[in-house]
CSV table of N, CA, C and O in Angstrom, one decimal:
chain,number,residue,atom,x,y,z
D,254,MET,N,-40.2,11.6,-0.8
D,254,MET,CA,-40.0,10.2,-1.0
D,254,MET,C,-39.6,9.5,0.3
D,254,MET,O,-38.9,10.1,1.1
D,255,ASN,N,-40.1,8.3,0.5
D,255,ASN,CA,-39.8,7.6,1.7
D,255,ASN,C,-38.3,7.3,1.8
D,255,ASN,O,-37.6,7.0,0.8
D,256,LYS,N,-37.7,7.3,3.1
D,256,LYS,CA,-36.3,7.1,3.3
D,256,LYS,C,-35.9,5.7,2.9
D,256,LYS,O,-34.8,5.5,2.3
D,257,GLY,N,-36.8,4.7,3.1
D,257,GLY,CA,-36.6,3.3,2.7
D,257,GLY,C,-36.3,3.2,1.2
D,257,GLY,O,-35.4,2.4,0.8
D,258,VAL,N,-37.1,3.9,0.4
D,258,VAL,CA,-37.0,3.8,-1.0
D,258,VAL,C,-35.7,4.4,-1.5
D,258,VAL,O,-35.0,3.9,-2.3
D,259,VAL,N,-35.3,5.6,-0.9
D,259,VAL,CA,-34.0,6.2,-1.2
D,259,VAL,C,-32.9,5.3,-0.9
D,259,VAL,O,-32.0,5.1,-1.7
D,260,PHE,N,-32.9,4.7,0.3
D,260,PHE,CA,-31.8,3.8,0.7
D,260,PHE,C,-31.8,2.5,-0.2
D,260,PHE,O,-30.7,2.0,-0.5
D,261,ALA,N,-32.9,2.0,-0.6
D,261,ALA,CA,-32.9,0.9,-1.6
D,261,ALA,C,-32.3,1.2,-2.9
D,261,ALA,O,-31.5,0.5,-3.5
D,262,ILE,N,-32.6,2.4,-3.4
D,262,ILE,CA,-32.0,2.9,-4.7
D,262,ILE,C,-30.5,3.1,-4.5
D,262,ILE,O,-29.7,2.6,-5.4
D,263,ILE,N,-30.1,3.7,-3.4
D,263,ILE,CA,-28.6,3.9,-3.2
D,263,ILE,C,-27.9,2.5,-3.1
D,263,ILE,O,-26.9,2.3,-3.6
D,264,ALA,N,-28.6,1.6,-2.4
D,264,ALA,CA,-27.9,0.2,-2.2
D,264,ALA,C,-27.8,-0.5,-3.5
D,264,ALA,O,-26.8,-1.0,-3.8
D,265,ALA,N,-28.8,-0.4,-4.4
D,265,ALA,CA,-28.8,-1.0,-5.7
D,265,ALA,C,-27.7,-0.4,-6.5
D,265,ALA,O,-26.9,-1.1,-7.2
D,266,PHE,N,-27.5,0.9,-6.5
D,266,PHE,CA,-26.5,1.6,-7.2
D,266,PHE,C,-25.1,1.2,-6.7
D,266,PHE,O,-24.2,0.9,-7.5
D,267,MET,N,-24.9,1.1,-5.4
D,267,MET,CA,-23.6,0.8,-4.8
D,267,MET,C,-23.3,-0.7,-5.2
D,267,MET,O,-22.1,-1.0,-5.4
D,268,PHE,N,-24.3,-1.6,-5.1
D,268,PHE,CA,-24.0,-3.0,-5.5
D,268,PHE,C,-23.6,-3.1,-7.0
D,268,PHE,O,-22.7,-3.9,-7.3
D,269,SER,N,-24.2,-2.3,-7.8
D,269,SER,CA,-23.8,-2.2,-9.3
D,269,SER,C,-22.4,-1.8,-9.4
D,269,SER,O,-21.6,-2.4,-10.2
D,270,ILE,N,-22.0,-0.8,-8.7
D,270,ILE,CA,-20.6,-0.3,-8.7
D,270,ILE,C,-19.6,-1.4,-8.2
D,270,ILE,O,-18.6,-1.7,-8.8
D,271,MET,N,-20.0,-2.0,-7.1
D,271,MET,CA,-19.2,-3.0,-6.5
D,271,MET,C,-19.0,-4.2,-7.5
D,271,MET,O,-17.9,-4.7,-7.7
D,272,ASN,N,-20.1,-4.6,-8.2
D,272,ASN,CA,-20.0,-5.7,-9.1
D,272,ASN,C,-19.1,-5.4,-10.3
D,272,ASN,O,-18.3,-6.2,-10.8
D,273,ALA,N,-19.1,-4.1,-10.8
D,273,ALA,CA,-18.3,-3.7,-11.8
D,273,ALA,C,-16.8,-3.7,-11.5
D,273,ALA,O,-16.0,-4.2,-12.2
D,274,PHE,N,-16.5,-3.3,-10.2
D,274,PHE,CA,-15.1,-3.4,-9.7
D,274,PHE,C,-14.7,-4.8,-9.6
D,274,PHE,O,-13.5,-5.1,-9.9
D,275,VAL,N,-15.5,-5.7,-9.1
D,275,VAL,CA,-15.2,-7.1,-8.9
D,275,VAL,C,-14.9,-7.7,-10.2
D,275,VAL,O,-13.9,-8.5,-10.3
D,276,LYS,N,-15.7,-7.4,-11.2
D,276,LYS,CA,-15.4,-8.0,-12.5
D,276,LYS,C,-14.1,-7.5,-13.1
D,276,LYS,O,-13.4,-8.2,-13.7
D,277,ALA,N,-13.8,-6.2,-12.9
D,277,ALA,CA,-12.6,-5.7,-13.4
D,277,ALA,C,-11.3,-6.3,-12.7
D,277,ALA,O,-10.3,-6.5,-13.4
D,278,VAL,N,-11.4,-6.5,-11.4
D,278,VAL,CA,-10.2,-7.0,-10.7
D,278,VAL,C,-10.1,-8.5,-10.7
D,278,VAL,O,-9.0,-9.1,-10.4
D,279,SER,N,-11.2,-9.2,-11.1
D,279,SER,CA,-11.2,-10.7,-11.0
D,279,SER,C,-10.2,-11.3,-12.1
D,279,SER,O,-9.9,-12.5,-12.0
D,280,VAL,N,-9.8,-10.5,-13.0
D,280,VAL,CA,-8.8,-11.0,-14.0
D,280,VAL,C,-7.5,-11.3,-13.4
D,280,VAL,O,-6.8,-12.2,-13.7
D,281,SER,N,-7.1,-10.4,-12.4
D,281,SER,CA,-5.7,-10.5,-11.9
D,281,SER,C,-5.7,-10.9,-10.4
D,281,SER,O,-4.6,-11.2,-9.9
D,282,ILE,N,-6.8,-10.9,-9.7
D,282,ILE,CA,-6.9,-11.3,-8.3
D,282,ILE,C,-7.8,-12.5,-8.1
D,282,ILE,O,-8.8,-12.6,-8.7
D,283,GLY,N,-7.4,-13.3,-7.1
D,283,GLY,CA,-8.1,-14.5,-6.8
D,283,GLY,C,-9.4,-14.3,-6.1
D,283,GLY,O,-9.6,-13.2,-5.5
D,284,THR,N,-10.3,-15.2,-6.2
D,284,THR,CA,-11.7,-15.1,-5.6
D,284,THR,C,-11.6,-14.9,-4.1
D,284,THR,O,-12.3,-14.0,-3.5
D,285,GLY,N,-10.8,-15.7,-3.4
D,285,GLY,CA,-10.6,-15.5,-2.0
D,285,GLY,C,-10.2,-14.1,-1.5
D,285,GLY,O,-10.7,-13.5,-0.5
D,286,GLU,N,-9.2,-13.6,-2.3
D,286,GLU,CA,-8.8,-12.2,-1.9
D,286,GLU,C,-9.8,-11.2,-2.2
D,286,GLU,O,-10.0,-10.2,-1.4
D,287,ILE,N,-10.6,-11.3,-3.2
D,287,ILE,CA,-11.7,-10.4,-3.5
D,287,ILE,C,-12.8,-10.5,-2.4
D,287,ILE,O,-13.2,-9.4,-1.9
D,288,VAL,N,-13.1,-11.7,-2.0
D,288,VAL,CA,-14.1,-11.8,-0.9
D,288,VAL,C,-13.6,-11.2,0.4
D,288,VAL,O,-14.3,-10.5,1.1
D,289,PHE,N,-12.3,-11.4,0.7
D,289,PHE,CA,-11.7,-10.8,1.9
D,289,PHE,C,-11.7,-9.3,1.8
D,289,PHE,O,-12.1,-8.7,2.8
D,290,ALA,N,-11.3,-8.8,0.7
D,290,ALA,CA,-11.3,-7.3,0.6
D,290,ALA,C,-12.7,-6.7,0.7
D,290,ALA,O,-12.9,-5.7,1.4
D,291,ARG,N,-13.7,-7.4,0.1
D,291,ARG,CA,-15.1,-6.9,0.2
D,291,ARG,C,-15.6,-7.0,1.6
D,291,ARG,O,-16.3,-6.1,2.1
D,292,SER,N,-15.2,-8.0,2.3
D,292,SER,CA,-15.6,-8.2,3.7
D,292,SER,C,-15.0,-7.1,4.6
D,292,SER,O,-15.7,-6.5,5.5
D,293,VAL,N,-13.7,-6.8,4.4
D,293,VAL,CA,-13.1,-5.8,5.2
D,293,VAL,C,-13.7,-4.4,5.0
D,293,VAL,O,-14.0,-3.6,5.9
D,294,ILE,N,-13.9,-4.1,3.7
D,294,ILE,CA,-14.4,-2.8,3.3
D,294,ILE,C,-15.9,-2.7,3.9
D,294,ILE,O,-16.2,-1.7,4.5
D,295,GLY,N,-16.7,-3.7,3.8
D,295,GLY,CA,-18.0,-3.8,4.3
D,295,GLY,C,-18.0,-3.5,5.9
D,295,GLY,O,-18.8,-2.8,6.4
D,296,LEU,N,-17.1,-4.2,6.6
D,296,LEU,CA,-17.0,-4.1,8.0
D,296,LEU,C,-16.6,-2.7,8.4
D,296,LEU,O,-17.2,-2.2,9.3
D,297,VAL,N,-15.7,-2.1,7.7
D,297,VAL,CA,-15.3,-0.7,8.0
D,297,VAL,C,-16.5,0.2,7.9
D,297,VAL,O,-16.8,1.1,8.7
D,298,ILE,N,-17.3,0.1,6.7
D,298,ILE,CA,-18.4,0.9,6.5
D,298,ILE,C,-19.5,0.7,7.6
D,298,ILE,O,-20.0,1.7,8.1
D,299,ILE,N,-19.8,-0.5,7.9
D,299,ILE,CA,-20.8,-0.8,8.9
D,299,ILE,C,-20.4,-0.3,10.2
D,299,ILE,O,-21.3,0.4,10.9
D,300,LEU,N,-19.2,-0.5,10.6
D,300,LEU,CA,-18.8,0.0,11.9
D,300,LEU,C,-18.8,1.6,12.0
D,300,LEU,O,-19.1,2.2,13.0
D,301,SER,N,-18.5,2.2,10.8
D,301,SER,CA,-18.5,3.7,10.8
D,301,SER,C,-19.9,4.2,10.9
D,301,SER,O,-20.2,5.2,11.7
D,302,ILE,N,-20.9,3.5,10.2
D,302,ILE,CA,-22.2,3.9,10.3
D,302,ILE,C,-22.8,3.7,11.7
D,302,ILE,O,-23.5,4.6,12.3
D,303,MET,N,-22.4,2.6,12.3
D,303,MET,CA,-22.8,2.4,13.7
D,303,MET,C,-22.3,3.4,14.7
D,303,MET,O,-22.9,3.9,15.6
D,304,TYR,N,-21.0,3.8,14.5
D,304,TYR,CA,-20.4,4.8,15.3
D,304,TYR,C,-21.0,6.2,15.2
D,304,TYR,O,-21.3,6.9,16.2
D,305,VAL,N,-21.3,6.6,13.9
D,305,VAL,CA,-21.8,7.9,13.7
D,305,VAL,C,-23.3,7.9,14.2
D,305,VAL,O,-23.7,8.9,14.8
D,306,GLY,N,-24.0,6.8,14.0
D,306,GLY,CA,-25.4,6.8,14.4
D,306,GLY,C,-25.6,6.4,15.9
D,306,GLY,O,-26.7,6.3,16.3
D,307,LYS,N,-24.5,6.2,16.6
D,307,LYS,CA,-24.5,5.7,18.0
D,307,LYS,C,-25.4,4.5,18.2
D,307,LYS,O,-26.2,4.4,19.1
D,308,ILE,N,-25.2,3.5,17.3
D,308,ILE,CA,-25.9,2.3,17.3
D,308,ILE,C,-25.1,1.3,18.1
D,308,ILE,O,-23.9,1.1,17.8
D,309,LYS,N,-25.7,0.6,19.0
D,309,LYS,CA,-25.0,-0.4,19.8
D,309,LYS,C,-25.2,-1.8,19.3
D,309,LYS,O,-26.1,-2.1,18.6
D,310,PHE,N,-24.2,-2.6,19.5
D,310,PHE,CA,-24.3,-4.0,19.1
D,310,PHE,C,-25.4,-4.7,19.8
D,310,PHE,O,-25.7,-4.5,21.0
D,311,SER,N,-26.1,-5.6,19.2
D,311,SER,CA,-27.2,-6.4,19.8
D,311,SER,C,-26.6,-7.6,20.6
D,311,SER,O,-25.7,-8.2,20.2
D,312,HIS,N,-27.2,-7.8,21.7
D,312,HIS,CA,-26.7,-8.9,22.6
D,312,HIS,C,-27.8,-9.9,22.7
D,312,HIS,O,-27.8,-10.8,23.5
D,313,LYS,N,-28.9,-9.8,21.9
D,313,LYS,CA,-30.0,-10.8,21.9
D,313,LYS,C,-29.8,-11.8,20.8
D,313,LYS,O,-29.2,-11.4,19.7
D,314,ASP,N,-30.3,-13.0,20.9
D,314,ASP,CA,-30.2,-14.0,19.9
D,314,ASP,C,-28.9,-14.3,19.3
D,314,ASP,O,-28.7,-14.4,18.1
D,315,ILE,N,-27.9,-14.4,20.2
D,315,ILE,CA,-26.5,-14.6,19.8
D,315,ILE,C,-26.4,-15.9,19.0
D,315,ILE,O,-25.7,-15.9,17.9
D,316,PRO,N,-27.0,-17.1,19.3
D,316,PRO,CA,-26.8,-18.2,18.5
D,316,PRO,C,-27.4,-18.1,17.1
D,316,PRO,O,-26.8,-18.5,16.1
D,317,VAL,N,-28.5,-17.3,17.0
D,317,VAL,CA,-29.0,-17.1,15.7
D,317,VAL,C,-28.1,-16.2,14.8
D,317,VAL,O,-27.9,-16.4,13.6
D,318,LEU,N,-27.4,-15.2,15.5
D,318,LEU,CA,-26.4,-14.3,14.8
D,318,LEU,C,-25.2,-15.2,14.3
D,318,LEU,O,-24.7,-15.0,13.2
D,319,ILE,N,-24.8,-16.1,15.2
D,319,ILE,CA,-23.7,-16.9,14.8
D,319,ILE,C,-24.0,-17.9,13.6
D,319,ILE,O,-23.2,-18.0,12.7
D,320,PHE,N,-25.2,-18.4,13.7
D,320,PHE,CA,-25.7,-19.3,12.6
D,320,PHE,C,-25.8,-18.5,11.3
D,320,PHE,O,-25.3,-18.9,10.2
D,321,ARG,N,-26.3,-17.3,11.4
D,321,ARG,CA,-26.4,-16.4,10.2
D,321,ARG,C,-25.0,-16.1,9.6
D,321,ARG,O,-24.8,-16.1,8.4
D,322,GLY,N,-24.1,-15.8,10.5
D,322,GLY,CA,-22.7,-15.5,10.1
D,322,GLY,C,-22.0,-16.6,9.5
D,322,GLY,O,-21.3,-16.5,8.5
D,323,ALA,N,-22.2,-17.8,10.1
D,323,ALA,CA,-21.6,-19.0,9.5
D,323,ALA,C,-22.1,-19.4,8.2
D,323,ALA,O,-21.4,-19.7,7.2
D,324,THR,N,-23.4,-19.4,8.0
D,324,THR,CA,-24.0,-19.7,6.7
D,324,THR,C,-23.7,-18.7,5.7
D,324,THR,O,-23.5,-19.0,4.5
D,325,GLY,N,-23.6,-17.4,6.1
D,325,GLY,CA,-23.2,-16.4,5.1
D,325,GLY,C,-21.8,-16.5,4.7
D,325,GLY,O,-21.4,-16.2,3.5
D,326,GLY,N,-20.9,-16.9,5.6
D,326,GLY,CA,-19.5,-17.2,5.3
D,326,GLY,C,-19.3,-18.3,4.4
D,326,GLY,O,-18.4,-18.3,3.6
D,327,ILE,N,-20.2,-19.3,4.5
D,327,ILE,CA,-20.0,-20.5,3.7
D,327,ILE,C,-20.4,-20.2,2.3
D,327,ILE,O,-19.8,-20.5,1.3
């Protein structure tokens, strides 16, 4: 099976788990705190993957990356 297909299936499974957890904690925790926690967890995971895979940060198209980050944050 193609690696991309496997990664897509794993991502869908992980998003399903994340949505279940968010639904469970949304009763007692505010939306902003949930978003913050998801962002921090995602940042740690992405930085870990980059470190293990020896992937460097991109220094190309910085304005586009800033725009993407700003619109994603909104």
